[in-house]
Amino acid sequence: MANAAAPVAPDPARPWTFDRGTPGIILAPPPERDRPAGHQLSVHLLGPLKVRLDEVAVDDWPSGRGRSLFKYLVTHRDPWPRRDQLMDAFWPEAAPAAARNSLNVAVHGLRRAFRASAEVPVVVLEDGSYRLGPQLRLWLDVDEFERHVAGGRRLDAAGDPAGAAAEYERALALYQGDFLADDPYEDWPVMTREHLLLNYLDVLDRLGGRYFDRGQYGACVALCRLLVQRDPCREGGHRRLMRCVVRQGQPHLALRQYQACADALDRELGVDPDPATVALAQQIRRHQPV
């Protein structure tokens, strides 16, 4: 992004720390002696699945259902899912015996995926529930994303816009795509995917506002374009984008953006732009400051 330092995404296999005085910059990882014992399981579910166990990438999944089961387990940890819950989630129309057999096959395929890199059990059955092995320390991009979003909102409410922007930048660095983007036809991720997408759009909006207030118009334009691409009817994003390009000396692009906004509203909702959007376009046509 022009006018702004691009946030740097952490390597989830290493517990990096952030320098709160320099947003987006990552310091050296803590020494080995300061890290908790156990094996680090790092999982990316925002965008394509990426899994690492310590320093070893796990990308050979003998069973597609085993891979889906793994995604379910890492996102349903409180409490861990029981056998019948998994059977209902993945084989809702199968007879109990058939569903149980399919689950056993999926678990076997999941364990095979980790066999080459795991010295400890990755998936265990405990008191009728499937869970990750207790020796594993889980790093999950979804958890980190939500933590930074919540942190940004807290700092916003506390009147710390710079600190909030740093948290939002870290959240955006983690959002590499929609939740379980490579499983578009699974039913169980739908609500979580929508929730995370709404948080992502909110972060784009809030961080875009911070960049605009600081006069970082190039960075603001980039975020506004992402925002209206995913949510074409969000007029606030269109208006901020219009103001940015005017301040960059391109009022013709602002009027083109207004037309794109009007077209999207008509196409998606069958409504006209808000009076505030119309008034902004009129100001730009009259070459008035915006």
mmCIF file of C-alpha atoms in Angstrom:
data_model
loop_
_atom_site.group_PDB
_atom_site.id
_atom_site.type_symbol
_atom_site.label_atom_id
_atom_site.label_comp_id
_atom_site.label_asym_id
_atom_site.label_seq_id
_atom_site.Cartn_x
_atom_site.Cartn_y
_atom_site.Cartn_z
ATOM 1 C CA MET A 1 0.000 0.000 0.000
ATOM 2 C CA ALA A 2 1.303 3.439 -0.805
ATOM 3 C CA ASN A 3 1.948 5.786 2.160
ATOM 4 C CA ALA A 4 1.803 2.973 4.733
ATOM 5 C CA ALA A 5 4.129 0.256 5.897
ATOM 6 C CA ALA A 6 2.676 -3.075 4.852
ATOM 7 C CA PRO A 7 1.928 -5.300 7.857
ATOM 8 C CA VAL A 8 4.163 -8.318 8.112
ATOM 9 C CA ALA A 9 2.500 -11.666 8.660
ATOM 10 C CA PRO A 10 4.021 -13.806 11.426
ATOM 11 C CA ASP A 11 5.309 -17.294 10.892
ATOM 12 C CA PRO A 12 2.796 -19.202 13.015
ATOM 13 C CA ALA A 13 5.277 -21.958 13.721
ATOM 14 C CA ARG A 14 7.317 -19.477 15.756
ATOM 15 C CA PRO A 15 5.795 -17.415 18.612
ATOM 16 C CA TRP A 16 6.962 -14.009 17.392
ATOM 17 C CA THR A 17 6.348 -10.879 19.449
ATOM 18 C CA PHE A 18 5.279 -7.498 18.086
ATOM 19 C CA ASP A 19 6.898 -4.164 18.745
ATOM 20 C CA ARG A 20 3.957 -2.039 19.833
ATOM 21 C CA GLY A 21 5.905 1.104 19.052
ATOM 22 C CA THR A 22 6.301 0.167 15.399
ATOM 23 C CA PRO A 23 3.030 -1.137 13.917
ATOM 24 C CA GLY A 24 3.421 -4.116 11.621
ATOM 25 C CA ILE A 25 7.071 -4.805 12.499
ATOM 26 C CA ILE A 26 7.943 -8.155 14.029
ATOM 27 C CA LEU A 27 10.808 -8.634 16.448
ATOM 28 C CA ALA A 28 12.936 -11.725 16.922
ATOM 29 C CA PRO A 29 11.277 -14.804 18.433
ATOM 30 C CA PRO A 30 11.875 -15.579 22.095
ATOM 31 C CA PRO A 31 14.761 -17.923 22.883
ATOM 32 C CA GLU A 32 14.042 -21.652 22.885
ATOM 33 C CA ARG A 33 14.394 -21.799 26.675
ATOM 34 C CA ASP A 34 11.516 -19.289 27.058
ATOM 35 C CA ARG A 35 9.031 -21.254 24.934
ATOM 36 C CA PRO A 36 6.501 -23.594 26.535
ATOM 37 C CA ALA A 37 7.149 -27.309 26.299
ATOM 38 C CA GLY A 38 5.320 -29.485 23.780
ATOM 39 C CA HIS A 39 4.860 -29.542 20.043
ATOM 40 C CA GLN A 40 3.627 -26.524 18.116
ATOM 41 C CA LEU A 41 0.695 -27.234 15.797
ATOM 42 C CA SER A 42 0.127 -24.227 13.540
ATOM 43 C CA VAL A 43 -3.040 -24.090 11.462
ATOM 44 C CA HIS A 44 -4.243 -21.575 8.872
ATOM 45 C CA LEU A 45 -7.947 -21.788 8.062
ATOM 46 C CA LEU A 46 -8.350 -18.269 6.622
ATOM 47 C CA GLY A 47 -7.832 -19.085 2.967
ATOM 48 C CA PRO A 48 -6.311 -22.389 1.842
ATOM 49 C CA LEU A 49 -5.519 -24.867 4.596
ATOM 50 C CA LYS A 50 -1.924 -24.737 5.828
ATOM 51 C CA VAL A 51 -0.720 -26.957 8.655
ATOM 52 C CA ARG A 52 2.684 -27.273 10.300
ATOM 53 C CA LEU A 53 3.740 -29.511 13.152
ATOM 54 C CA ASP A 54 6.796 -27.866 14.646
ATOM 55 C CA GLU A 55 8.875 -27.122 11.531
ATOM 56 C CA VAL A 56 7.311 -29.749 9.258
ATOM 57 C CA ALA A 57 4.536 -28.899 6.786
ATOM 58 C CA VAL A 58 1.627 -31.352 6.701
ATOM 59 C CA ASP A 59 0.249 -31.428 3.172
ATOM 60 C CA ASP A 60 -0.320 -35.093 2.370
ATOM 61 C CA TRP A 61 -3.907 -35.856 3.332
ATOM 62 C CA PRO A 62 -4.823 -39.449 2.389
ATOM 63 C CA SER A 63 -8.474 -38.779 3.227
ATOM 64 C CA GLY A 64 -10.508 -35.727 2.262
ATOM 65 C CA ARG A 65 -12.918 -36.456 5.102
ATOM 66 C CA GLY A 66 -9.978 -36.776 7.465
ATOM 67 C CA ARG A 67 -8.837 -33.307 6.468
ATOM 68 C CA SER A 68 -12.350 -31.922 7.015
ATOM 69 C CA LEU A 69 -12.523 -33.649 10.377
ATOM 70 C CA PHE A 70 -9.257 -32.014 11.395
ATOM 71 C CA LYS A 71 -10.626 -28.561 10.539
ATOM 72 C CA TYR A 72 -13.710 -29.291 12.598
ATOM 73 C CA LEU A 73 -11.687 -30.425 15.597
ATOM 74 C CA VAL A 74 -9.452 -27.342 15.760
ATOM 75 C CA THR A 75 -12.488 -25.042 15.658
ATOM 76 C CA HIS A 76 -14.674 -26.988 18.140
ATOM 77 C CA ARG A 77 -12.559 -27.232 21.257
ATOM 78 C CA ASP A 78 -14.799 -26.037 24.069
ATOM 79 C CA PRO A 79 -16.005 -28.678 24.565
ATOM 80 C CA TRP A 80 -14.350 -31.188 22.261
ATOM 81 C CA PRO A 81 -16.893 -32.886 19.952
ATOM 82 C CA ARG A 82 -18.298 -36.259 20.878
ATOM 83 C CA ARG A 83 -18.453 -39.140 18.422
ATOM 84 C CA ASP A 84 -22.183 -38.715 17.733
ATOM 85 C CA GLN A 85 -21.712 -34.970 17.102
ATOM 86 C CA LEU A 86 -19.150 -35.715 14.402
ATOM 87 C CA MET A 87 -21.373 -38.381 12.884
ATOM 88 C CA ASP A 88 -24.270 -35.895 12.710
ATOM 89 C CA ALA A 89 -22.070 -33.154 11.257
ATOM 90 C CA PHE A 90 -20.516 -35.214 8.460
ATOM 91 C CA TRP A 91 -22.892 -38.138 7.832
ATOM 92 C CA PRO A 92 -26.307 -36.868 8.932
ATOM 93 C CA GLU A 93 -28.322 -39.164 6.661
ATOM 94 C CA ALA A 94 -26.306 -42.342 7.151
ATOM 95 C CA ALA A 95 -27.381 -45.198 9.405
ATOM 96 C CA PRO A 96 -25.568 -45.121 12.782
ATOM 97 C CA ALA A 97 -23.380 -48.118 11.983
ATOM 98 C CA ALA A 98 -22.404 -46.717 8.598
ATOM 99 C CA ALA A 99 -21.719 -43.266 10.054
ATOM 100 C CA ARG A 100 -19.564 -44.773 12.805
ATOM 101 C CA ASN A 101 -17.570 -46.737 10.243
ATOM 102 C CA SER A 102 -17.104 -43.632 8.086
ATOM 103 C CA LEU A 103 -15.895 -41.702 11.119
ATOM 104 C CA ASN A 104 -13.374 -44.419 11.964
ATOM 105 C CA VAL A 105 -12.070 -44.332 8.382
ATOM 106 C CA ALA A 106 -11.798 -40.516 8.490
ATOM 107 C CA VAL A 107 -9.917 -40.594 11.812
ATOM 108 C CA HIS A 108 -7.567 -43.235 10.426
ATOM 109 C CA GLY A 109 -6.856 -41.041 7.384
ATOM 110 C CA LEU A 110 -6.298 -38.023 9.629
ATOM 111 C CA ARG A 111 -3.784 -39.897 11.762
ATOM 112 C CA ARG A 112 -1.976 -41.107 8.643
ATOM 113 C CA ALA A 113 -1.569 -37.499 7.488
ATOM 114 C CA PHE A 114 0.524 -36.746 10.583
ATOM 115 C CA ARG A 115 2.328 -40.066 10.857
ATOM 116 C CA ALA A 116 5.472 -38.897 9.054
ATOM 117 C CA SER A 117 5.944 -35.806 11.221
ATOM 118 C CA ALA A 118 4.315 -36.607 14.557
ATOM 119 C CA GLU A 119 6.160 -38.231 17.424
ATOM 120 C CA VAL A 120 3.065 -37.864 19.604
ATOM 121 C CA PRO A 121 -0.623 -38.662 19.006
ATOM 122 C CA VAL A 122 -2.250 -35.783 17.155
ATOM 123 C CA VAL A 123 -5.861 -36.973 17.513
ATOM 124 C CA VAL A 124 -7.027 -39.003 20.485
ATOM 125 C CA LEU A 125 -10.347 -40.395 21.708
ATOM 126 C CA GLU A 126 -10.963 -39.429 25.319
ATOM 127 C CA ASP A 127 -14.172 -40.152 27.251
ATOM 128 C CA GLY A 128 -16.153 -40.464 24.034
ATOM 129 C CA SER A 129 -14.825 -37.195 22.555
ATOM 130 C CA TYR A 130 -12.212 -36.657 19.885
ATOM 131 C CA ARG A 131 -9.572 -34.059 20.655
ATOM 132 C CA LEU A 132 -6.076 -32.969 19.786
ATOM 133 C CA GLY A 133 -3.333 -34.671 21.730
ATOM 134 C CA PRO A 134 -2.603 -32.936 25.058
ATOM 135 C CA GLN A 135 1.088 -32.554 24.151
ATOM 136 C CA LEU A 136 0.182 -30.147 21.331
ATOM 137 C CA ARG A 137 0.193 -26.354 21.545
ATOM 138 C CA LEU A 138 -2.279 -25.067 18.962
ATOM 139 C CA TRP A 139 -1.730 -21.807 17.077
ATOM 140 C CA LEU A 140 -4.815 -21.014 15.000
ATOM 141 C CA ASP A 141 -4.998 -18.037 12.666
ATOM 142 C CA VAL A 142 -8.729 -17.641 13.354
ATOM 143 C CA ASP A 143 -8.090 -17.191 17.081
ATOM 144 C CA GLU A 144 -5.285 -14.714 16.434
ATOM 145 C CA PHE A 145 -7.383 -12.765 13.932
ATOM 146 C CA GLU A 146 -10.246 -12.405 16.384
ATOM 147 C CA ARG A 147 -7.855 -11.469 19.192
ATOM 148 C CA HIS A 148 -6.398 -8.602 17.171
ATOM 149 C CA VAL A 149 -9.837 -7.438 16.019
ATOM 150 C CA ALA A 150 -11.037 -7.333 19.628
ATOM 151 C CA GLY A 151 -7.835 -5.582 20.692
ATOM 152 C CA GLY A 152 -8.281 -2.932 18.020
ATOM 153 C CA ARG A 153 -11.842 -2.258 19.086
ATOM 154 C CA ARG A 154 -10.812 -1.936 22.730
ATOM 155 C CA LEU A 155 -8.106 0.556 21.831
ATOM 156 C CA ASP A 156 -10.554 2.442 19.613
ATOM 157 C CA ALA A 157 -12.960 2.738 22.543
ATOM 158 C CA ALA A 158 -10.094 3.843 24.796
ATOM 159 C CA GLY A 159 -9.165 6.686 22.434
ATOM 160 C CA ASP A 160 -5.925 5.166 21.149
ATOM 161 C CA PRO A 161 -6.259 5.301 17.335
ATOM 162 C CA ALA A 162 -2.591 4.506 16.680
ATOM 163 C CA GLY A 163 -2.702 1.399 18.851
ATOM 164 C CA ALA A 164 -6.008 0.373 17.290
ATOM 165 C CA ALA A 165 -4.572 0.738 13.789
ATOM 166 C CA ALA A 166 -1.619 -1.487 14.720
ATOM 167 C CA GLU A 167 -4.005 -4.200 15.913
ATOM 168 C CA TYR A 168 -6.120 -3.920 12.769
ATOM 169 C CA GLU A 169 -3.015 -4.195 10.574
ATOM 170 C CA ARG A 170 -2.084 -7.430 12.331
ATOM 171 C CA ALA A 171 -5.596 -8.756 11.845
ATOM 172 C CA LEU A 172 -5.499 -7.983 8.119
ATOM 173 C CA ALA A 173 -2.139 -9.715 7.758
ATOM 174 C CA LEU A 174 -3.795 -12.888 9.047
ATOM 175 C CA TYR A 175 -6.888 -12.741 6.842
ATOM 176 C CA GLN A 176 -5.523 -14.504 3.765
ATOM 177 C CA GLY A 177 -8.982 -15.500 2.516
ATOM 178 C CA ASP A 178 -12.392 -16.525 3.760
ATOM 179 C CA PHE A 179 -12.721 -19.191 6.441
ATOM 180 C CA LEU A 180 -12.292 -22.644 4.880
ATOM 181 C CA ALA A 181 -12.225 -21.150 1.400
ATOM 182 C CA ASP A 182 -11.313 -24.546 -0.038
ATOM 183 C CA ASP A 183 -14.514 -26.109 1.399
ATOM 184 C CA PRO A 184 -17.237 -23.926 -0.161
ATOM 185 C CA TYR A 185 -19.896 -26.636 -0.116
ATOM 186 C CA GLU A 186 -19.591 -27.787 3.498
ATOM 187 C CA ASP A 187 -22.533 -26.690 5.653
ATOM 188 C CA TRP A 188 -20.976 -26.443 9.098
ATOM 189 C CA PRO A 189 -18.501 -23.589 8.368
ATOM 190 C CA VAL A 190 -21.136 -21.223 6.920
ATOM 191 C CA MET A 191 -21.995 -19.227 10.060
ATOM 192 C CA THR A 192 -18.381 -18.948 11.174
ATOM 193 C CA ARG A 193 -17.343 -17.878 7.672
ATOM 194 C CA GLU A 194 -19.969 -15.125 7.654
ATOM 195 C CA HIS A 195 -19.002 -13.936 11.136
ATOM 196 C CA LEU A 196 -15.318 -13.697 10.241
ATOM 197 C CA LEU A 197 -16.076 -11.980 6.944
ATOM 198 C CA LEU A 198 -18.120 -9.321 8.743
ATOM 199 C CA ASN A 199 -15.224 -8.758 11.145
ATOM 200 C CA TYR A 200 -12.838 -8.485 8.194
ATOM 201 C CA LEU A 201 -15.055 -5.882 6.526
ATOM 202 C CA ASP A 202 -15.277 -3.955 9.788
ATOM 203 C CA VAL A 203 -11.482 -3.956 10.090
ATOM 204 C CA LEU A 204 -11.136 -2.678 6.520
ATOM 205 C CA ASP A 205 -13.580 0.108 7.321
ATOM 206 C CA ARG A 206 -12.006 1.096 10.632
ATOM 207 C CA LEU A 207 -8.417 0.949 9.403
ATOM 208 C CA GLY A 208 -9.340 2.816 6.239
ATOM 209 C CA GLY A 209 -10.731 5.551 8.454
ATOM 210 C CA ARG A 210 -7.460 5.730 10.404
ATOM 211 C CA TYR A 211 -5.439 6.031 7.204
ATOM 212 C CA PHE A 212 -7.771 8.725 5.887
ATOM 213 C CA ASP A 213 -7.475 10.737 9.099
ATOM 214 C CA ARG A 214 -3.669 10.534 8.864
ATOM 215 C CA GLY A 215 -3.664 11.642 5.219
ATOM 216 C CA GLN A 216 -2.414 8.239 4.004
ATOM 217 C CA TYR A 217 -4.666 8.320 0.985
ATOM 218 C CA GLY A 218 -2.921 5.635 -1.044
ATOM 219 C CA ALA A 219 -3.290 3.120 1.792
ATOM 220 C CA CYS A 220 -6.869 4.222 2.361
ATOM 221 C CA VAL A 221 -7.746 3.759 -1.314
ATOM 222 C CA ALA A 222 -6.396 0.210 -1.262
ATOM 223 C CA LEU A 223 -8.514 -0.742 1.748
ATOM 224 C CA CYS A 224 -11.625 0.998 0.435
ATOM 225 C CA ARG A 225 -11.357 -0.897 -2.835
ATOM 226 C CA LEU A 226 -11.156 -4.181 -0.948
ATOM 227 C CA LEU A 227 -14.145 -3.141 1.146
ATOM 228 C CA VAL A 228 -16.480 -2.207 -1.712
ATOM 229 C CA GLN A 229 -15.337 -5.208 -3.750
ATOM 230 C CA ARG A 230 -16.591 -7.532 -1.002
ATOM 231 C CA ASP A 231 -19.555 -5.354 -0.005
ATOM 232 C CA PRO A 232 -20.588 -3.286 -3.063
ATOM 233 C CA CYS A 233 -23.518 -1.666 -1.222
ATOM 234 C CA ARG A 234 -21.442 -0.186 1.605
ATOM 235 C CA GLU A 235 -21.862 3.480 0.779
ATOM 236 C CA GLY A 236 -19.501 4.681 3.504
ATOM 237 C CA GLY A 237 -16.662 2.862 1.769
ATOM 238 C CA HIS A 238 -17.597 4.373 -1.592
ATOM 239 C CA ARG A 239 -17.734 7.892 -0.101
ATOM 240 C CA ARG A 240 -14.354 7.556 1.597
ATOM 241 C CA LEU A 241 -12.862 6.243 -1.633
ATOM 242 C CA MET A 242 -14.348 9.198 -3.540
ATOM 243 C CA ARG A 243 -12.826 11.673 -1.079
ATOM 244 C CA CYS A 244 -9.440 9.959 -1.249
ATOM 245 C CA VAL A 245 -9.101 10.073 -5.028
ATOM 246 C CA VAL A 246 -10.242 13.713 -5.104
ATOM 247 C CA ARG A 247 -7.491 14.568 -2.627
ATOM 248 C CA GLN A 248 -5.090 12.704 -4.885
ATOM 249 C CA GLY A 249 -6.105 15.028 -7.713
ATOM 250 C CA GLN A 250 -8.370 12.612 -9.610
ATOM 251 C CA PRO A 251 -11.953 13.906 -9.331
ATOM 252 C CA HIS A 252 -12.974 12.044 -12.495
ATOM 253 C CA LEU A 253 -12.223 8.750 -10.726
ATOM 254 C CA ALA A 254 -14.353 9.866 -7.796
ATOM 255 C CA LEU A 255 -17.335 10.457 -10.083
ATOM 256 C CA ARG A 256 -16.741 7.114 -11.729
ATOM 257 C CA GLN A 257 -16.797 5.554 -8.244
ATOM 258 C CA TYR A 258 -20.086 7.287 -7.510
ATOM 259 C CA GLN A 259 -21.587 5.710 -10.605
ATOM 260 C CA ALA A 260 -20.265 2.300 -9.570
ATOM 261 C CA CYS A 261 -21.918 2.790 -6.177
ATOM 262 C CA ALA A 262 -25.242 3.797 -7.742
ATOM 263 C CA ASP A 263 -25.140 0.824 -10.109
ATOM 264 C CA ALA A 264 -24.420 -1.621 -7.274
ATOM 265 C CA LEU A 265 -27.260 -0.277 -5.127
ATOM 266 C CA ASP A 266 -29.702 -0.504 -8.024
ATOM 267 C CA ARG A 267 -28.549 -3.988 -8.987
ATOM 268 C CA GLU A 268 -28.377 -5.482 -5.490
ATOM 269 C CA LEU A 269 -31.092 -3.631 -3.580
ATOM 270 C CA GLY A 270 -33.150 -1.698 -6.113
ATOM 271 C CA VAL A 271 -32.531 1.618 -4.314
ATOM 272 C CA ASP A 272 -30.895 4.970 -5.067
ATOM 273 C CA PRO A 273 -27.765 6.244 -3.299
ATOM 274 C CA ASP A 274 -28.112 7.877 0.092
ATOM 275 C CA PRO A 275 -28.534 11.678 0.036
ATOM 276 C CA ALA A 276 -25.085 12.017 1.627
ATOM 277 C CA THR A 277 -23.540 10.137 -1.303
ATOM 278 C CA VAL A 278 -25.446 12.239 -3.850
ATOM 279 C CA ALA A 279 -24.395 15.445 -2.077
ATOM 280 C CA LEU A 280 -20.749 14.375 -2.129
ATOM 281 C CA ALA A 281 -20.909 13.725 -5.875
ATOM 282 C CA GLN A 282 -22.423 17.165 -6.408
ATOM 283 C CA GLN A 283 -19.619 18.779 -4.393
ATOM 284 C CA ILE A 284 -17.041 17.010 -6.548
ATOM 285 C CA ARG A 285 -18.745 18.124 -9.770
ATOM 286 C CA ARG A 286 -18.637 21.722 -8.492
ATOM 287 C CA HIS A 287 -14.935 21.340 -7.640
ATOM 288 C CA GLN A 288 -15.642 22.043 -3.967
ATOM 289 C CA PRO A 289 -13.285 20.764 -1.254
ATOM 290 C CA VAL A 290 -14.169 17.353 0.127
#
